[in-house]
Amino acid sequence: MQQRKGRIERLRRLFNGAGLDAFYITNPENRFYLSGFSGTAGALLLCRDQSYLLTDLLTDFRYIDQVSHESPGFTIIEVKGTYADALFEIVKEKGLLRLGCEGDHLTYNQFVALADKLKGVELRPSSGQVEGLRLCKDDGEVRLIKEAVRIASQAFLQELPGIKPGVTEQQVALRLEYTMRQMGAGGAAFKIIVASGARSAMPHGVASTKVIREGDIVTLDFGAVFCGYHSDITRTMVVGWSRQKLEDIYQIVLEAQMKAIAVLKAGVRAADVDRAARGVIESRGYGPFFGHSTGHGLGLNVHENPSLSVKNDAILQAGMVVTVEPGIYLPGWGGVRIEDTVLVEERGCKVLSELPKMQLTVLK
Ligand code: ZN
Ligand code: ZN
């Protein structure tokens, strides 16, 4: 609650500084971040002196209770017609002249409808304002991400023996998701990736009907959602028996991942974390087979800024939560990726996902 007030104050300072009278928020994650409102439809209008929550879901009194409980401090407006109509009433009453809105989220049709209804009001779309506030996680957010990590890790360890010859990738994914939900997750953070055998060469091969066989490499990329916050972890294993080339590639990926984690701290450029991992893989001749960036931010979205990409010159800050996930993918042979969820700190970083990774796991 106190944290949400602080977030709204920071956003107010931003839009005041930009000469706006109010800011209209439609992105669901941003709406949740600022208001705590978990409903499926709604928007916020933040004025200089008042915060409104608009929703068309107030169909019965129990819902009104939920909204006022989740979002204290907000004036709740029931939207009976369109959101543009409801906004028009507030704009008229408060005499608002310049309104910011989320250009990355509002659809063209919604924008046109707003502009049409709010004639004489300057509508100014902007990009990434609330997302900017969301970059650094506060203690409460870090606790929720840690819980999402804990659930995913525990579920993984529980389901590991179920990865064996004869089961399909989809069965592995289903059991893992079921267990995560039983352990308190709101759901899987994304469609669980189970890529076995030659399919493990596909960095994002969602679970298929393929049957897992003896000797298959299995890449499992999974995460849980807890109170809106995500975790994201990958482990690569082999079923039955290992071989030298696989062991070698696993150790290169592990070294790359640990190198990136070793340089990860506040003040470092995102691109330099990518370079650290990529440098290890390139020096062993596998550069062309590491075709994605080293990691990404995560929080209310599973993919958010900062991207740990060679193109991102942004300076990392304490409180950011990112993944570190280098990989090597050899078409027709298979692939290895190791991914952890990591908290950036002033003097280093803390790996939140502590599943074993120092040796390639051979599932017997
Ligand atoms: Zn992942
Ligand atoms: Zn990831």
Short mmCIF file of C-alpha atoms and ligand atoms in Angstrom, two decimals:
data_model
loop_
_atom_site.label_atom_id
_atom_site.label_comp_id
_atom_site.label_asym_id
_atom_site.label_seq_id
_atom_site.Cartn_x
_atom_site.Cartn_y
_atom_site.Cartn_z
CA MET A 1 0.00 0.00 0.00
CA GLN A 2 2.69 2.46 1.07
CA GLN A 3 4.82 1.26 -1.82
CA ARG A 4 2.01 1.89 -4.30
CA LYS A 5 1.63 5.45 -2.98
CA GLY A 6 5.33 6.02 -3.61
CA ARG A 7 5.01 4.65 -7.17
CA ILE A 8 2.09 6.98 -7.90
CA GLU A 9 4.00 9.94 -6.47
CA ARG A 10 6.97 9.20 -8.71
CA LEU A 11 4.71 8.96 -11.76
CA ARG A 12 3.03 12.24 -10.77
CA ARG A 13 6.39 13.98 -10.63
CA LEU A 14 7.13 12.67 -14.13
CA PHE A 15 3.90 13.85 -15.72
CA ASN A 16 3.86 17.14 -13.79
CA GLY A 17 7.33 17.78 -15.15
CA ALA A 18 6.07 17.08 -18.66
CA GLY A 19 3.29 19.64 -18.22
CA LEU A 20 0.47 17.08 -18.10
CA ASP A 21 -2.61 17.44 -15.89
CA ALA A 22 -3.27 13.73 -15.67
CA PHE A 23 -2.11 10.34 -16.93
CA TYR A 24 -4.39 7.61 -18.29
CA ILE A 25 -3.19 4.04 -17.71
CA THR A 26 -4.58 1.10 -19.65
CA ASN A 27 -1.75 -1.47 -19.62
CA PRO A 28 -2.96 -4.22 -17.20
CA GLU A 29 0.44 -4.81 -15.56
CA ASN A 30 0.97 -1.08 -15.06
CA ARG A 31 -2.53 -0.76 -13.67
CA PHE A 32 -1.84 -3.59 -11.20
CA TYR A 33 1.55 -2.12 -10.27
CA LEU A 34 0.04 1.25 -9.37
CA SER A 35 -3.32 0.23 -7.92
CA GLY A 36 -3.19 -3.44 -6.91
CA PHE A 37 -6.43 -3.94 -8.86
CA SER A 38 -6.41 -7.51 -10.19
CA GLY A 39 -9.63 -7.41 -12.24
CA THR A 40 -9.58 -8.28 -15.91
CA ALA A 41 -10.87 -4.91 -17.16
CA GLY A 42 -10.18 -1.43 -15.91
CA ALA A 43 -8.08 1.70 -16.30
CA LEU A 44 -6.56 4.36 -14.07
CA LEU A 45 -6.67 8.10 -14.35
CA LEU A 46 -4.07 9.74 -12.15
CA CYS A 47 -4.66 13.46 -11.67
CA ARG A 48 -2.41 15.74 -9.67
CA ASP A 49 -4.58 15.49 -6.57
CA GLN A 50 -6.74 12.44 -7.08
CA SER A 51 -6.51 8.87 -8.40
CA TYR A 52 -9.41 7.23 -10.22
CA LEU A 53 -9.98 3.57 -10.97
CA LEU A 54 -12.43 3.03 -13.81
CA THR A 55 -13.96 -0.38 -14.38
CA ASP A 56 -16.97 -1.87 -16.11
CA LEU A 57 -16.86 -4.97 -13.91
CA LEU A 58 -18.85 -3.57 -10.97
CA THR A 59 -21.78 -5.87 -11.58
CA ASP A 60 -22.45 -6.77 -7.97
CA PHE A 61 -21.67 -5.51 -4.49
CA ARG A 62 -19.11 -8.23 -3.72
CA TYR A 63 -17.01 -6.93 -6.56
CA ILE A 64 -17.19 -3.37 -5.28
CA ASP A 65 -15.91 -4.72 -1.95
CA GLN A 66 -13.00 -6.42 -3.67
CA VAL A 67 -12.04 -3.29 -5.60
CA SER A 68 -12.12 -0.98 -2.60
CA HIS A 69 -10.15 -3.55 -0.60
CA GLU A 70 -7.49 -4.03 -3.30
CA SER A 71 -7.15 -0.40 -4.23
CA PRO A 72 -7.64 1.88 -1.23
CA GLY A 73 -6.99 5.52 -2.02
CA PHE A 74 -8.65 5.31 -5.41
CA THR A 75 -11.96 6.88 -6.32
CA ILE A 76 -13.82 4.05 -8.00
CA ILE A 77 -15.82 4.93 -11.10
CA GLU A 78 -18.26 2.49 -12.58
CA VAL A 79 -18.07 2.59 -16.37
CA LYS A 80 -21.62 2.18 -17.66
CA GLY A 81 -21.08 3.32 -21.26
CA THR A 82 -17.61 3.50 -22.80
CA TYR A 83 -14.35 4.31 -21.04
CA ALA A 84 -14.15 7.45 -23.19
CA ASP A 85 -17.54 8.57 -21.80
CA ALA A 86 -16.42 7.99 -18.21
CA LEU A 87 -13.15 9.80 -18.83
CA PHE A 88 -15.02 12.71 -20.40
CA GLU A 89 -17.02 13.22 -17.19
CA ILE A 90 -13.87 13.41 -15.03
CA VAL A 91 -12.03 15.61 -17.53
CA LYS A 92 -14.98 18.02 -17.57
CA GLU A 93 -15.34 18.08 -13.79
CA LYS A 94 -11.62 18.61 -13.12
CA GLY A 95 -11.02 20.92 -16.07
CA LEU A 96 -8.13 18.82 -17.40
CA LEU A 97 -6.42 20.17 -20.53
CA ARG A 98 -3.44 17.91 -21.17
CA LEU A 99 -3.71 14.15 -20.74
CA GLY A 100 -0.90 11.62 -21.05
CA CYS A 101 -1.69 8.09 -22.24
CA GLU A 102 0.19 4.88 -22.95
CA GLY A 103 1.06 4.90 -26.63
CA ASP A 104 2.44 1.37 -26.44
CA HIS A 105 -0.82 -0.04 -25.20
CA LEU A 106 -3.81 2.03 -26.27
CA THR A 107 -5.07 0.71 -29.61
CA TYR A 108 -5.50 3.08 -32.53
CA ASN A 109 -9.29 2.73 -32.32
CA GLN A 110 -9.30 3.49 -28.59
CA PHE A 111 -7.12 6.53 -29.20
CA VAL A 112 -9.41 7.81 -31.95
CA ALA A 113 -12.48 7.27 -29.73
CA LEU A 114 -10.80 9.18 -26.88
CA ALA A 115 -9.67 12.03 -29.12
CA ASP A 116 -13.17 12.25 -30.56
CA LYS A 117 -14.83 12.37 -27.13
CA LEU A 118 -12.27 14.66 -25.51
CA LYS A 119 -12.26 17.43 -28.10
CA GLY A 120 -10.19 20.39 -26.94
CA VAL A 121 -8.09 18.20 -24.63
CA GLU A 122 -4.52 17.55 -25.70
CA LEU A 123 -3.90 13.78 -25.70
CA ARG A 124 -0.21 13.00 -25.48
CA PRO A 125 0.84 9.36 -25.99
CA SER A 126 4.13 8.40 -24.38
CA SER A 127 6.20 5.27 -24.06
CA GLY A 128 7.56 3.34 -21.10
CA GLN A 129 6.76 5.77 -18.26
CA VAL A 130 5.40 3.23 -15.77
CA GLU A 131 7.67 0.51 -17.20
CA GLY A 132 10.58 2.79 -16.24
CA LEU A 133 9.39 2.84 -12.63
CA ARG A 134 9.04 -0.94 -12.73
CA LEU A 135 12.70 -1.53 -13.72
CA CYS A 136 14.01 -1.64 -10.15
CA LYS A 137 12.07 -3.91 -7.84
CA ASP A 138 11.38 -2.93 -4.24
CA ASP A 139 11.74 -5.40 -1.35
CA GLY A 140 8.11 -6.51 -1.58
CA GLU A 141 8.46 -7.30 -5.27
CA VAL A 142 11.72 -9.19 -4.72
CA ARG A 143 9.96 -11.31 -2.08
CA LEU A 144 7.24 -12.25 -4.57
CA ILE A 145 9.78 -13.10 -7.29
CA LYS A 146 11.70 -15.23 -4.77
CA GLU A 147 8.49 -17.10 -3.98
CA ALA A 148 7.85 -17.63 -7.72
CA VAL A 149 11.41 -18.99 -7.98
CA ARG A 150 10.99 -21.21 -4.92
CA ILE A 151 7.76 -22.77 -6.21
CA ALA A 152 9.21 -23.43 -9.68
CA SER A 153 12.39 -24.94 -8.20
CA GLN A 154 10.55 -27.21 -5.75
CA ALA A 155 8.13 -28.38 -8.44
CA PHE A 156 11.05 -29.11 -10.79
CA LEU A 157 12.82 -31.25 -8.18
CA GLN A 158 9.61 -33.12 -7.43
CA GLU A 159 8.87 -33.84 -11.10
CA LEU A 160 12.44 -34.67 -12.17
CA PRO A 161 12.02 -38.47 -11.74
CA GLY A 162 9.04 -38.29 -14.14
CA ILE A 163 11.33 -37.32 -17.03
CA LYS A 164 12.04 -40.78 -18.42
CA PRO A 165 11.80 -42.81 -21.61
CA GLY A 166 8.21 -43.28 -22.80
CA VAL A 167 6.65 -40.03 -21.53
CA THR A 168 5.88 -37.20 -23.91
CA GLU A 169 7.20 -33.67 -23.61
CA GLN A 170 3.64 -32.46 -23.07
CA GLN A 171 3.18 -34.86 -20.16
CA VAL A 172 6.32 -33.48 -18.50
CA ALA A 173 5.05 -29.90 -19.00
CA LEU A 174 1.59 -30.71 -17.69
CA ARG A 175 2.89 -32.41 -14.53
CA LEU A 176 5.28 -29.56 -13.82
CA GLU A 177 2.55 -26.96 -14.24
CA TYR A 178 0.12 -28.98 -12.11
CA THR A 179 2.67 -29.27 -9.31
CA MET A 180 3.53 -25.57 -9.45
CA ARG A 181 -0.16 -24.72 -9.12
CA GLN A 182 -0.57 -27.15 -6.26
CA MET A 183 2.32 -25.42 -4.54
CA GLY A 184 0.56 -22.07 -4.78
CA ALA A 185 1.50 -20.66 -8.18
CA GLY A 186 -1.17 -18.72 -10.06
CA GLY A 187 0.01 -20.60 -13.14
CA ALA A 188 3.02 -21.24 -15.33
CA ALA A 189 4.95 -18.06 -16.15
CA PHE A 190 4.78 -18.97 -19.88
CA LYS A 191 4.19 -22.05 -22.02
CA ILE A 192 6.68 -24.51 -20.54
CA ILE A 193 9.47 -25.47 -22.94
CA VAL A 194 10.32 -29.16 -23.00
CA ALA A 195 12.61 -29.79 -25.95
CA SER A 196 14.06 -33.29 -26.19
CA GLY A 197 16.49 -35.04 -28.53
CA ALA A 198 17.25 -33.01 -31.66
CA ARG A 199 14.40 -30.67 -30.68
CA SER A 200 16.62 -29.34 -27.89
CA ALA A 201 18.40 -27.38 -30.66
CA MET A 202 15.30 -25.16 -30.83
CA PRO A 203 15.79 -22.44 -28.22
CA HIS A 204 12.02 -22.03 -27.75
CA GLY A 205 10.54 -25.43 -28.55
CA VAL A 206 7.34 -25.60 -26.51
CA ALA A 207 6.43 -29.09 -25.31
CA SER A 208 5.22 -31.32 -28.14
CA THR A 209 3.77 -34.83 -28.43
CA LYS A 210 7.28 -36.20 -28.98
CA VAL A 211 8.08 -39.18 -26.78
CA ILE A 212 11.27 -38.85 -24.71
CA ARG A 213 13.77 -41.62 -25.48
CA GLU A 214 16.89 -43.07 -23.90
CA GLY A 215 19.87 -40.84 -24.73
CA ASP A 216 17.77 -37.71 -25.35
CA ILE A 217 19.00 -34.32 -24.24
CA VAL A 218 16.10 -32.59 -22.47
CA THR A 219 15.93 -28.82 -22.13
CA LEU A 220 13.31 -27.70 -19.64
CA ASP A 221 12.56 -23.97 -19.50
CA PHE A 222 9.93 -23.13 -16.91
CA GLY A 223 8.75 -20.62 -14.33
CA ALA A 224 5.88 -19.85 -12.00
CA VAL A 225 3.70 -16.78 -11.48
CA PHE A 226 3.12 -15.74 -7.88
CA CYS A 227 0.91 -12.72 -7.11
CA GLY A 228 1.58 -11.45 -10.63
CA TYR A 229 5.40 -11.89 -10.46
CA HIS A 230 7.35 -14.34 -12.64
CA SER A 231 10.31 -16.65 -12.38
CA ASP A 232 12.23 -18.11 -15.32
CA ILE A 233 14.68 -21.03 -15.08
CA THR A 234 16.21 -23.50 -17.56
CA ARG A 235 18.02 -26.74 -16.88
CA THR A 236 19.38 -29.11 -19.50
CA MET A 237 19.63 -32.80 -18.68
CA VAL A 238 20.21 -36.07 -20.50
CA VAL A 239 18.20 -39.27 -20.17
CA GLY A 240 20.04 -42.54 -19.52
CA TRP A 241 23.57 -41.88 -20.73
CA SER A 242 25.84 -38.94 -21.47
CA ARG A 243 28.67 -38.48 -24.00
CA GLN A 244 31.81 -36.40 -24.25
CA LYS A 245 30.63 -33.79 -26.76
CA LEU A 246 27.56 -33.08 -24.65
CA GLU A 247 29.64 -32.82 -21.47
CA ASP A 248 32.02 -30.40 -23.23
CA ILE A 249 29.24 -28.17 -24.54
CA TYR A 250 27.50 -28.22 -21.16
CA GLN A 251 30.67 -27.02 -19.44
CA ILE A 252 31.15 -24.21 -22.00
CA VAL A 253 27.57 -22.97 -21.47
CA LEU A 254 28.02 -23.22 -17.70
CA GLU A 255 31.27 -21.27 -17.85
CA ALA A 256 29.59 -18.61 -20.02
CA GLN A 257 26.68 -18.33 -17.61
CA MET A 258 28.94 -18.05 -14.57
CA LYS A 259 31.14 -15.49 -16.32
CA ALA A 260 28.08 -13.32 -16.98
CA ILE A 261 26.94 -13.70 -13.37
CA ALA A 262 30.43 -12.75 -12.19
CA VAL A 263 30.35 -9.39 -14.02
CA LEU A 264 26.68 -8.65 -13.26
CA LYS A 265 26.28 -5.76 -10.82
CA ALA A 266 24.93 -2.21 -10.58
CA GLY A 267 26.85 0.22 -12.80
CA VAL A 268 27.71 -2.34 -15.51
CA ARG A 269 26.32 -1.96 -19.03
CA ALA A 270 23.75 -4.57 -20.04
CA ALA A 271 25.72 -5.19 -23.24
CA ASP A 272 28.85 -6.03 -21.22
CA VAL A 273 27.05 -8.87 -19.44
CA ASP A 274 26.09 -10.25 -22.84
CA ARG A 275 29.68 -9.86 -24.04
CA ALA A 276 31.00 -11.76 -21.03
CA ALA A 277 28.88 -14.82 -21.79
CA ARG A 278 29.26 -14.55 -25.56
CA GLY A 279 33.04 -14.18 -25.27
CA VAL A 280 33.36 -17.60 -23.60
CA ILE A 281 31.17 -19.30 -26.23
CA GLU A 282 32.94 -17.55 -29.13
CA SER A 283 36.39 -18.44 -27.82
CA ARG A 284 35.44 -22.13 -28.06
CA GLY A 285 34.21 -21.74 -31.63
CA TYR A 286 30.48 -21.96 -30.91
CA GLY A 287 29.68 -18.24 -31.39
CA PRO A 288 27.38 -18.81 -34.41
CA PHE A 289 25.35 -21.31 -32.36
CA PHE A 290 24.40 -18.84 -29.60
CA GLY A 291 21.75 -16.90 -31.48
CA HIS A 292 19.86 -15.04 -28.76
CA SER A 293 20.70 -12.45 -26.13
CA THR A 294 22.10 -13.45 -22.75
CA GLY A 295 19.05 -12.49 -20.71
CA HIS A 296 16.10 -10.24 -20.02
CA GLY A 297 14.47 -8.41 -17.15
CA LEU A 298 11.46 -9.97 -15.50
CA GLY A 299 8.83 -8.99 -12.98
CA LEU A 300 5.14 -8.45 -13.70
CA ASN A 301 5.99 -9.53 -17.26
CA VAL A 302 8.19 -12.49 -17.98
CA HIS A 303 10.06 -10.42 -20.58
CA GLU A 304 10.71 -6.81 -19.69
CA ASN A 305 13.61 -4.39 -19.70
CA PRO A 306 16.53 -4.46 -19.34
CA SER A 307 17.47 -6.82 -22.12
CA LEU A 308 20.95 -8.25 -21.59
CA SER A 309 21.68 -7.82 -25.25
CA VAL A 310 24.73 -6.64 -27.15
CA LYS A 311 22.56 -3.76 -28.44
CA ASN A 312 21.56 -2.48 -24.99
CA ASP A 313 23.90 0.18 -23.60
CA ALA A 314 21.72 0.82 -20.52
CA ILE A 315 23.47 0.82 -17.16
CA LEU A 316 22.20 -1.84 -14.77
CA GLN A 317 20.88 -0.74 -11.39
CA ALA A 318 20.47 -2.44 -8.02
CA GLY A 319 17.02 -3.96 -7.68
CA MET A 320 16.72 -5.07 -11.29
CA VAL A 321 15.86 -8.73 -11.68
CA VAL A 322 17.17 -10.40 -14.84
CA THR A 323 17.73 -13.84 -16.29
CA VAL A 324 21.14 -15.10 -17.37
CA GLU A 325 20.61 -17.75 -20.03
CA PRO A 326 23.33 -18.45 -22.58
CA GLY A 327 22.98 -21.50 -24.79
CA ILE A 328 24.56 -23.44 -27.64
CA TYR A 329 22.25 -25.00 -30.24
CA LEU A 330 23.55 -27.36 -32.92
CA PRO A 331 20.89 -28.07 -35.55
CA GLY A 332 20.19 -31.79 -35.89
CA TRP A 333 22.25 -32.63 -32.80
CA GLY A 334 20.66 -30.79 -29.89
CA GLY A 335 21.26 -27.90 -27.56
CA VAL A 336 22.16 -26.83 -24.05
CA ARG A 337 20.88 -23.79 -22.15
CA ILE A 338 21.30 -22.92 -18.48
CA GLU A 339 19.16 -20.11 -17.08
CA ASP A 340 18.81 -18.55 -13.65
CA THR A 341 16.78 -15.67 -12.24
CA VAL A 342 19.19 -13.15 -10.71
CA LEU A 343 18.85 -10.01 -8.56
CA VAL A 344 21.24 -7.14 -9.41
CA GLU A 345 22.88 -5.64 -6.32
CA GLU A 346 25.29 -2.74 -5.69
CA ARG A 347 28.39 -4.92 -5.40
CA GLY A 348 27.41 -7.97 -7.37
CA CYS A 349 24.31 -10.03 -7.81
CA LYS A 350 22.36 -12.76 -6.10
CA VAL A 351 21.26 -15.89 -7.96
CA LEU A 352 17.70 -16.47 -6.75
CA SER A 353 17.27 -19.88 -8.39
CA GLU A 354 19.59 -22.31 -6.69
CA LEU A 355 18.91 -25.55 -8.53
CA PRO A 356 22.05 -27.66 -9.04
CA LYS A 357 23.88 -26.96 -12.31
CA MET A 358 27.60 -27.64 -11.84
CA GLN A 359 27.34 -31.07 -13.50
CA LEU A 360 25.11 -32.19 -16.35
CA THR A 361 22.30 -34.18 -14.74
CA VAL A 362 22.00 -37.73 -16.12
CA LEU A 363 18.47 -39.01 -15.46
CA LYS A 364 18.54 -42.74 -14.71
ZN ZN B 1 13.33 -19.28 -19.74
ZN ZN B 2 14.20 -16.34 -20.11
#
